Short mmCIF file of C-alpha atoms in Angstrom, two decimals:
data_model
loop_
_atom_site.label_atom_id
_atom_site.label_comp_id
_atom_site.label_asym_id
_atom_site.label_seq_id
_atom_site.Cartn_x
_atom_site.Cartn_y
_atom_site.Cartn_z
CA UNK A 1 -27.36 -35.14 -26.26
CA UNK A 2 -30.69 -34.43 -24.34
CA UNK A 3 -28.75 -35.49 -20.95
CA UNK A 4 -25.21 -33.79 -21.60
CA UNK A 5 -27.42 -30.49 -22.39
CA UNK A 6 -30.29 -31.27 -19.43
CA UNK A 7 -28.31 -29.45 -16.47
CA UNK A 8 -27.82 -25.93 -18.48
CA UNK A 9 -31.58 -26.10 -19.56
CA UNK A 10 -32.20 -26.64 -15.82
CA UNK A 11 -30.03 -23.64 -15.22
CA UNK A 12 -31.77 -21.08 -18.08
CA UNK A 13 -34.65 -19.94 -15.98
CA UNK A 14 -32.34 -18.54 -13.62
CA UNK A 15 -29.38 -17.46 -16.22
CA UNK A 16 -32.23 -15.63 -18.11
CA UNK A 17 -33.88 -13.46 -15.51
CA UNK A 18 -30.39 -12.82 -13.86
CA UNK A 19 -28.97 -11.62 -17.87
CA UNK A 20 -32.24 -9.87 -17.82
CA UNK A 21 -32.46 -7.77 -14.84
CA UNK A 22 -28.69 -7.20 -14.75
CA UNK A 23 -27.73 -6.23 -18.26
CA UNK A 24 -31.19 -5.01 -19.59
CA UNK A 25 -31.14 -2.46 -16.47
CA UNK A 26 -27.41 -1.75 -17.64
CA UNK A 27 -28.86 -1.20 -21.12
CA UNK A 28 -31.43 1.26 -19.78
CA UNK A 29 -29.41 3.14 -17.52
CA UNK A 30 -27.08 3.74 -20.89
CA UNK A 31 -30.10 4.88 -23.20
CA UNK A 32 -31.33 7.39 -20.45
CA UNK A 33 -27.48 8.78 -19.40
CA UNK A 34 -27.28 9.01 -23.12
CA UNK A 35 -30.30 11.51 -23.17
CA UNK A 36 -33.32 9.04 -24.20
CA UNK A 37 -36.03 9.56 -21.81
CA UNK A 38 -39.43 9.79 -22.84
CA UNK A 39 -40.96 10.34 -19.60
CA UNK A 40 -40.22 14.13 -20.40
CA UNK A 41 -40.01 13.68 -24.08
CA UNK A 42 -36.60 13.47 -24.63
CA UNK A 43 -35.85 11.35 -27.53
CA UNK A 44 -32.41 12.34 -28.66
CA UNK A 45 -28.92 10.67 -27.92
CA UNK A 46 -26.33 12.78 -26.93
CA UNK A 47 -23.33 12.94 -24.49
CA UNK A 48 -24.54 16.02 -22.75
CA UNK A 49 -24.89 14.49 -19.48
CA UNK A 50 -21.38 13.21 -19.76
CA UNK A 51 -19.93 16.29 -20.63
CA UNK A 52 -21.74 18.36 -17.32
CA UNK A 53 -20.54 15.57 -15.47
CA UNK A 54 -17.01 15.35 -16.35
CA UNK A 55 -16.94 19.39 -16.18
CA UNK A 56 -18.23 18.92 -12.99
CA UNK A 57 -15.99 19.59 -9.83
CA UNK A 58 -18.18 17.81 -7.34
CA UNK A 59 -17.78 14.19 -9.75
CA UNK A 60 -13.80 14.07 -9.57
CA UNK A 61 -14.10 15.31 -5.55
CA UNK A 62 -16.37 12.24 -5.22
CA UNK A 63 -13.52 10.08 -7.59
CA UNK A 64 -10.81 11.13 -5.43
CA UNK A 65 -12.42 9.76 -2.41
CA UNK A 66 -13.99 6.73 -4.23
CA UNK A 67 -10.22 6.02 -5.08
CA UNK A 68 -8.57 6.78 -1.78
CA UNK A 69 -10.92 4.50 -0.01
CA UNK A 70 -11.43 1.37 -2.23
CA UNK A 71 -7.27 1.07 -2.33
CA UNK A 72 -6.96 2.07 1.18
CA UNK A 73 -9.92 -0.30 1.78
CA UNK A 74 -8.21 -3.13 0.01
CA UNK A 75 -4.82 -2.62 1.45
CA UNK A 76 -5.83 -3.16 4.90
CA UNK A 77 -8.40 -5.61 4.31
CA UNK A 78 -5.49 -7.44 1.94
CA UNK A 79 -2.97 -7.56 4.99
CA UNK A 80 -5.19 -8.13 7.65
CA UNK A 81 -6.59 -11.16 5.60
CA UNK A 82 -3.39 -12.32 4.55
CA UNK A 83 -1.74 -12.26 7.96
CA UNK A 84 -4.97 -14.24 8.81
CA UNK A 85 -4.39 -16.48 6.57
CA UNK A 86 -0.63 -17.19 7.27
CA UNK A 87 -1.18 -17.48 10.89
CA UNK A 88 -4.45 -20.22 10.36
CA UNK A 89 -1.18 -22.35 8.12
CA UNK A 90 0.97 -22.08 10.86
CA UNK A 91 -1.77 -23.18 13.34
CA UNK A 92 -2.64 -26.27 11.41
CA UNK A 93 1.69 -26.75 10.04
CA UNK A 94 2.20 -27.34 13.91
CA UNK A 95 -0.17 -30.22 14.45
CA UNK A 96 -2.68 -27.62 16.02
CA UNK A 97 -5.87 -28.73 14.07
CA UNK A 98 -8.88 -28.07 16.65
CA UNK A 99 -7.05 -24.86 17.31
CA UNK A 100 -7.13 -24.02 13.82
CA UNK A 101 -10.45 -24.49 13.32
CA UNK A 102 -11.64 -22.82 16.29
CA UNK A 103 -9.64 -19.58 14.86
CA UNK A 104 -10.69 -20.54 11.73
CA UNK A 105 -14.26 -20.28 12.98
CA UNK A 106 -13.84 -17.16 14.85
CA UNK A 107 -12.59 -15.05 12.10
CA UNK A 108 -15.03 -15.91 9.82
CA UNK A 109 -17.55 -13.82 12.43
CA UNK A 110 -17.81 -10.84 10.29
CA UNK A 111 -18.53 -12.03 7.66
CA UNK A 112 -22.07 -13.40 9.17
CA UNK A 113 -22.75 -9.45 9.88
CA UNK A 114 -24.02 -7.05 7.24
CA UNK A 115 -22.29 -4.22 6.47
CA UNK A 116 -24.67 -2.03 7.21
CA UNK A 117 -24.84 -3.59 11.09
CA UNK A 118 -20.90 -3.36 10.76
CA UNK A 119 -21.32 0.22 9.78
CA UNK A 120 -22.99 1.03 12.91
CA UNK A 121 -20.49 -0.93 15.06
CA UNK A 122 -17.47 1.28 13.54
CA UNK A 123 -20.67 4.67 15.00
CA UNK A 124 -20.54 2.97 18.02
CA UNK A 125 -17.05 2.64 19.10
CA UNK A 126 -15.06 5.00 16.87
CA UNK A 127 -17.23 8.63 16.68
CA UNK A 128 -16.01 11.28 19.17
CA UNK A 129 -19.06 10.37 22.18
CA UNK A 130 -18.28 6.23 21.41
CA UNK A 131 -16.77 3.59 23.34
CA UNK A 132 -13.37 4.07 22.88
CA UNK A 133 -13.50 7.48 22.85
CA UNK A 134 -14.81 6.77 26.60
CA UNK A 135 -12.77 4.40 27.98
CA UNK A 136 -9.38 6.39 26.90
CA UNK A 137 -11.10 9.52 28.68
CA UNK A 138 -12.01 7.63 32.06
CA UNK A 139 -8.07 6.07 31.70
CA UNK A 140 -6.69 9.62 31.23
CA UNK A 141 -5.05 9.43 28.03
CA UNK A 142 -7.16 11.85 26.54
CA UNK A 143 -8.74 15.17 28.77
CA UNK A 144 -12.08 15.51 26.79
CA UNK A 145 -14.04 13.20 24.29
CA UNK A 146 -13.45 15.82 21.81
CA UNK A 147 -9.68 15.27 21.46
CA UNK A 148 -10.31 11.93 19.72
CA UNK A 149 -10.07 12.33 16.68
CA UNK A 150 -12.76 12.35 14.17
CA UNK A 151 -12.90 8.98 12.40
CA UNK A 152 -16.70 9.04 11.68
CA UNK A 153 -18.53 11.33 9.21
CA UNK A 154 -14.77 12.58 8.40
CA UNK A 155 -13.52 13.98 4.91
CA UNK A 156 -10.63 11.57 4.56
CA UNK A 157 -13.13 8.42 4.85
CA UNK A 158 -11.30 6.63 7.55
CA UNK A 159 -14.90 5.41 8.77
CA UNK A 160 -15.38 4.23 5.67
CA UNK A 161 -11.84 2.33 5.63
CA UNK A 162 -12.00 0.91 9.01
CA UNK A 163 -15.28 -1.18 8.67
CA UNK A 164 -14.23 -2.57 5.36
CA UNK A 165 -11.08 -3.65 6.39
CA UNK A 166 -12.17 -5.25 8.91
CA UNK A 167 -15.16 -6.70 7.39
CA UNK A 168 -13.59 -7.97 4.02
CA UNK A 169 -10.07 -9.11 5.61
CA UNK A 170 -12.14 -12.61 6.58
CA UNK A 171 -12.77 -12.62 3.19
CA UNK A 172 -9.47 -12.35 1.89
CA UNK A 173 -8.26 -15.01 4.38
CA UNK A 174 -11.17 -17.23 3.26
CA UNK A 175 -9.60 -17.40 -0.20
CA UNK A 176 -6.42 -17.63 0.40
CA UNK A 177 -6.74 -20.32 3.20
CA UNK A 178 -7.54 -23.53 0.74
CA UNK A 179 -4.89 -22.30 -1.29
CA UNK A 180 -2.30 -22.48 1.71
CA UNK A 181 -3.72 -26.00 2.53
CA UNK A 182 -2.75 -27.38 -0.20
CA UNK A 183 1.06 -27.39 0.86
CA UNK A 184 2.04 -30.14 1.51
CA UNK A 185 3.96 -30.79 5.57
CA UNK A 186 6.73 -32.42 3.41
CA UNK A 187 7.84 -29.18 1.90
CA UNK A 188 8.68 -27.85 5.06
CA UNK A 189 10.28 -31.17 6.35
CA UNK A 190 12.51 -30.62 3.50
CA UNK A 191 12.88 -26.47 3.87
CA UNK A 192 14.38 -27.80 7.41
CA UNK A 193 16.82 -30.20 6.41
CA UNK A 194 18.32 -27.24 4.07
CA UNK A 195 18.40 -25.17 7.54
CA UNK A 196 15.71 -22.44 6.00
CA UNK A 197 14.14 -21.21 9.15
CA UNK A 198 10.20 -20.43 9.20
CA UNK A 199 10.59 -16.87 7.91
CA UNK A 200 12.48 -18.65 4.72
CA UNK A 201 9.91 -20.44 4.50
CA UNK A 202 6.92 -18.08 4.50
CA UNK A 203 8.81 -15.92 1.62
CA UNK A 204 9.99 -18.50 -0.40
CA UNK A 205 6.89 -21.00 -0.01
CA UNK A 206 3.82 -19.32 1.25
CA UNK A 207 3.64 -15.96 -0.05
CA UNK A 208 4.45 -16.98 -3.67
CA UNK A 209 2.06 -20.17 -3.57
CA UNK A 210 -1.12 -17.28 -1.69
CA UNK A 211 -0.30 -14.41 -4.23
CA UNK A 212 -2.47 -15.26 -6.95
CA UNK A 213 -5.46 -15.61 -4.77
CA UNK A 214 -4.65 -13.18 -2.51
CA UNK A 215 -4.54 -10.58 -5.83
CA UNK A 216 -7.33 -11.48 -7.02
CA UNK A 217 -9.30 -11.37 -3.15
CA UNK A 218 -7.83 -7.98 -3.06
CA UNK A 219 -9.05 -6.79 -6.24
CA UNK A 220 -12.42 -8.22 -5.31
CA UNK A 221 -12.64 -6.22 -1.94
CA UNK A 222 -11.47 -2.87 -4.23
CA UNK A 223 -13.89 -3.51 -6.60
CA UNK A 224 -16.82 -4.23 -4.04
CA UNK A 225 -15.96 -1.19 -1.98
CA UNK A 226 -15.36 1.05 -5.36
CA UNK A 227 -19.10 0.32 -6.04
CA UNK A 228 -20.53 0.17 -2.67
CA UNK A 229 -23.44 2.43 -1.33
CA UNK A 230 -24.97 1.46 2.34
CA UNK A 231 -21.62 2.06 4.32
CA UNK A 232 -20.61 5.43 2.54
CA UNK A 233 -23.73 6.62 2.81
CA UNK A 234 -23.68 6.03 6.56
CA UNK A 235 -20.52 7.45 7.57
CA UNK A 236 -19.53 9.56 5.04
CA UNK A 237 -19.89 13.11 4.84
CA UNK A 238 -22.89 15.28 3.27
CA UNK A 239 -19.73 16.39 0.44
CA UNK A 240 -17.80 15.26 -1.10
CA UNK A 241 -20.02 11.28 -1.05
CA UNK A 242 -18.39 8.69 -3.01
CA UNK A 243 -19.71 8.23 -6.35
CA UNK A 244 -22.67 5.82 -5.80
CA UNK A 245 -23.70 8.58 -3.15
CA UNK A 246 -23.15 11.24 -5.52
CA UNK A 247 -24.83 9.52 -7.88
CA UNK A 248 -27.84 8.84 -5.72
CA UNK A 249 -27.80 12.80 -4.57
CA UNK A 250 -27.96 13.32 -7.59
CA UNK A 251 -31.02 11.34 -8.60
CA UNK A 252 -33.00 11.96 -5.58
CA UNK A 253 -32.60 15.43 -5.13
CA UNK A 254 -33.30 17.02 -8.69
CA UNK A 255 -35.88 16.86 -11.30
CA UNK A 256 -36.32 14.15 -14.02
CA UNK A 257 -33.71 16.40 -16.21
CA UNK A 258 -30.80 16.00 -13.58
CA UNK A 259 -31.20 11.51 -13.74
CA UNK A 260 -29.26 11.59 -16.79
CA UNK A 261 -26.31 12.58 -14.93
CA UNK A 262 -27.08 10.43 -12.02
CA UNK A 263 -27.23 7.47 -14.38
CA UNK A 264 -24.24 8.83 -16.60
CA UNK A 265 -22.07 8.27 -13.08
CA UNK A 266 -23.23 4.81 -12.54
CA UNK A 267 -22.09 4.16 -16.36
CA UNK A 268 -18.48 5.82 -15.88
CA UNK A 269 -18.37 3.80 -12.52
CA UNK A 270 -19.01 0.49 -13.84
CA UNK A 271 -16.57 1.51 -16.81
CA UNK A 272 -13.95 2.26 -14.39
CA UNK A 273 -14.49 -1.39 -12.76
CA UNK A 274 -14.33 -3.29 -15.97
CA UNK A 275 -11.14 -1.11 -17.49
CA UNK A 276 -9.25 -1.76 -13.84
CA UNK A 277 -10.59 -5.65 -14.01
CA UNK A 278 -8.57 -5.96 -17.35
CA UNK A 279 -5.57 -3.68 -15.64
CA UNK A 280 -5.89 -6.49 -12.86
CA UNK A 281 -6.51 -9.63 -15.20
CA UNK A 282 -3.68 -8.06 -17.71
CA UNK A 283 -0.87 -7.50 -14.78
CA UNK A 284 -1.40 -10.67 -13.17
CA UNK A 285 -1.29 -12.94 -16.49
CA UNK A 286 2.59 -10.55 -17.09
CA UNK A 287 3.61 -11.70 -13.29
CA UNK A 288 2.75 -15.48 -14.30
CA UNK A 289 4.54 -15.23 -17.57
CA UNK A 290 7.80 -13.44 -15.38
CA UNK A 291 7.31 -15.75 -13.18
CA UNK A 292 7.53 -18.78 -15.56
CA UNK A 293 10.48 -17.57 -17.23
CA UNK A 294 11.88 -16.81 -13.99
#
């Protein structure tokens, strides 16, 4: 018994402190958006801050955006990643192996670089005075550096957009690349002596084997960039921020009676994650099911 229950014993230090820090500041957060601070003698629970928020029209300005760049976010990175992916099978389904690798190796570059550094990369060669703003002004497609359009520190978020897809699609084809592996060469001996040409193969082989991981990889990326606070806060706009900005406005910039609401954010925003996890979790175990019975 002692031995079959020695590794998680080994494993409750760390378990512990993580449970601790994570869910005990989750707890806190809760008691204070729920009105019980003592630091200025509130004592009372109450949904007040919940109610100002949701009344609020800065919070579903900040939504919207949150929304419209996590799923744009997740789109691209999902494609990008996925074409990745698909193209790394090919590579090593045609005998290429070193190739492979050496691609394989190469797009997993971003994800050595912190967002924060990728962030600044997007500053550099995206804003208005940037790189590429530059070098289509000294080719003549553009007369001034003004008529590029505004992709940094824009309302729509595309700064925002275009260093997470570009960060996370490695990501996504990091998942989804073991998964492709595991096909066997046989399978597309065979898909050739029924005459199915590659495309045929892709749709009918590939994509259906890489969905599953590729959903979930997706969903990851949406989630991560739903919550996310460094690259927002970088090249988004002064108003409307995406919610962990707003929420961090929001704390920083008032008194101790304006933190409930900051915190009351961070609650609906990790509420939103878990209720579109079980969306997620709920739709995927119905496609396996249709999928079964197909």
């Amino acid at each position: 018994m002692w031995r079959k229950s020695k590794p998680y014993l080994l494993l409750l230090p760390a378990i512990a402190t993580i449970v601790l820090l994570f869910f005990g500041g989750l707890f806190d957060g809760l008691l204070k958006s729920l009105g019980y601070f003592p630091a200025i003698g509130e004592t009372r629970l109450e949904l007040t801050a919940y109610a100002e928020v949701v009344q609020s029209d800065g919070f579903w300005e900040s939504l919207e955006l949150t929304l419209r760049v996590a799923v744009l976010s997740s789109i691209l990175a999902g494609i990008l990643g996925g074409i990745l992916g698909v193209s790394l099978f090919l590579l090593n389904e045609a005998s290429k192996t070193g190739q492979a690798r050496v691609w394989h190796r190469l797009f997993q570059l971003p994800l050595t670089i912190p967002h924060l550094v990728g962030g600044y990369v997007v500053v550099l060669l995206f804003m208005q005075s940037g790189l590429l703003s530059k070098l289509l002004a000294s080719l003549g497609v553009i007369d001034e550096l003004t008529d590029f359009p505004v992709l940094v520190n824009d309302p729509f978020g595309w700064g925002i957009i275009l260093t997470y897809a570009w960060k996370e699609a490695p990501f996504v084809s990091l998942l989804i690349y073991p998964v492709l592996s595991r096909i066997q060469r046989s399978w597309r001996d065979v898909s050739r002596v029924f005459g199915a040409e590659k495309w045929n193969f892709i749709r009918e082989i590939v994509l259906p084997v890489m969905l599953p991981s590729w959903t979930i990889a997706v969903f990851i990326v949406f989630v991560f960039t739903f919550s996310a606070f460094e690259v927002p806060f970088l090249l988004g706009v002064t108003y409307p921020g995406m919610l962990p900005v707003y929420s961090y406005q929001l704390y920083t910039s008032g008194t101790f009676a304006d933190r409930p609401e900051a915190l009351a954010v961070n609650i609906i925003l990790a509420a939103l994650t878990i209720a579109l996890g079980l969306v997620i979790y709920y739709f995927s175990k119905r496609w396996q099911v249709w999928k079964g019975w197909a």
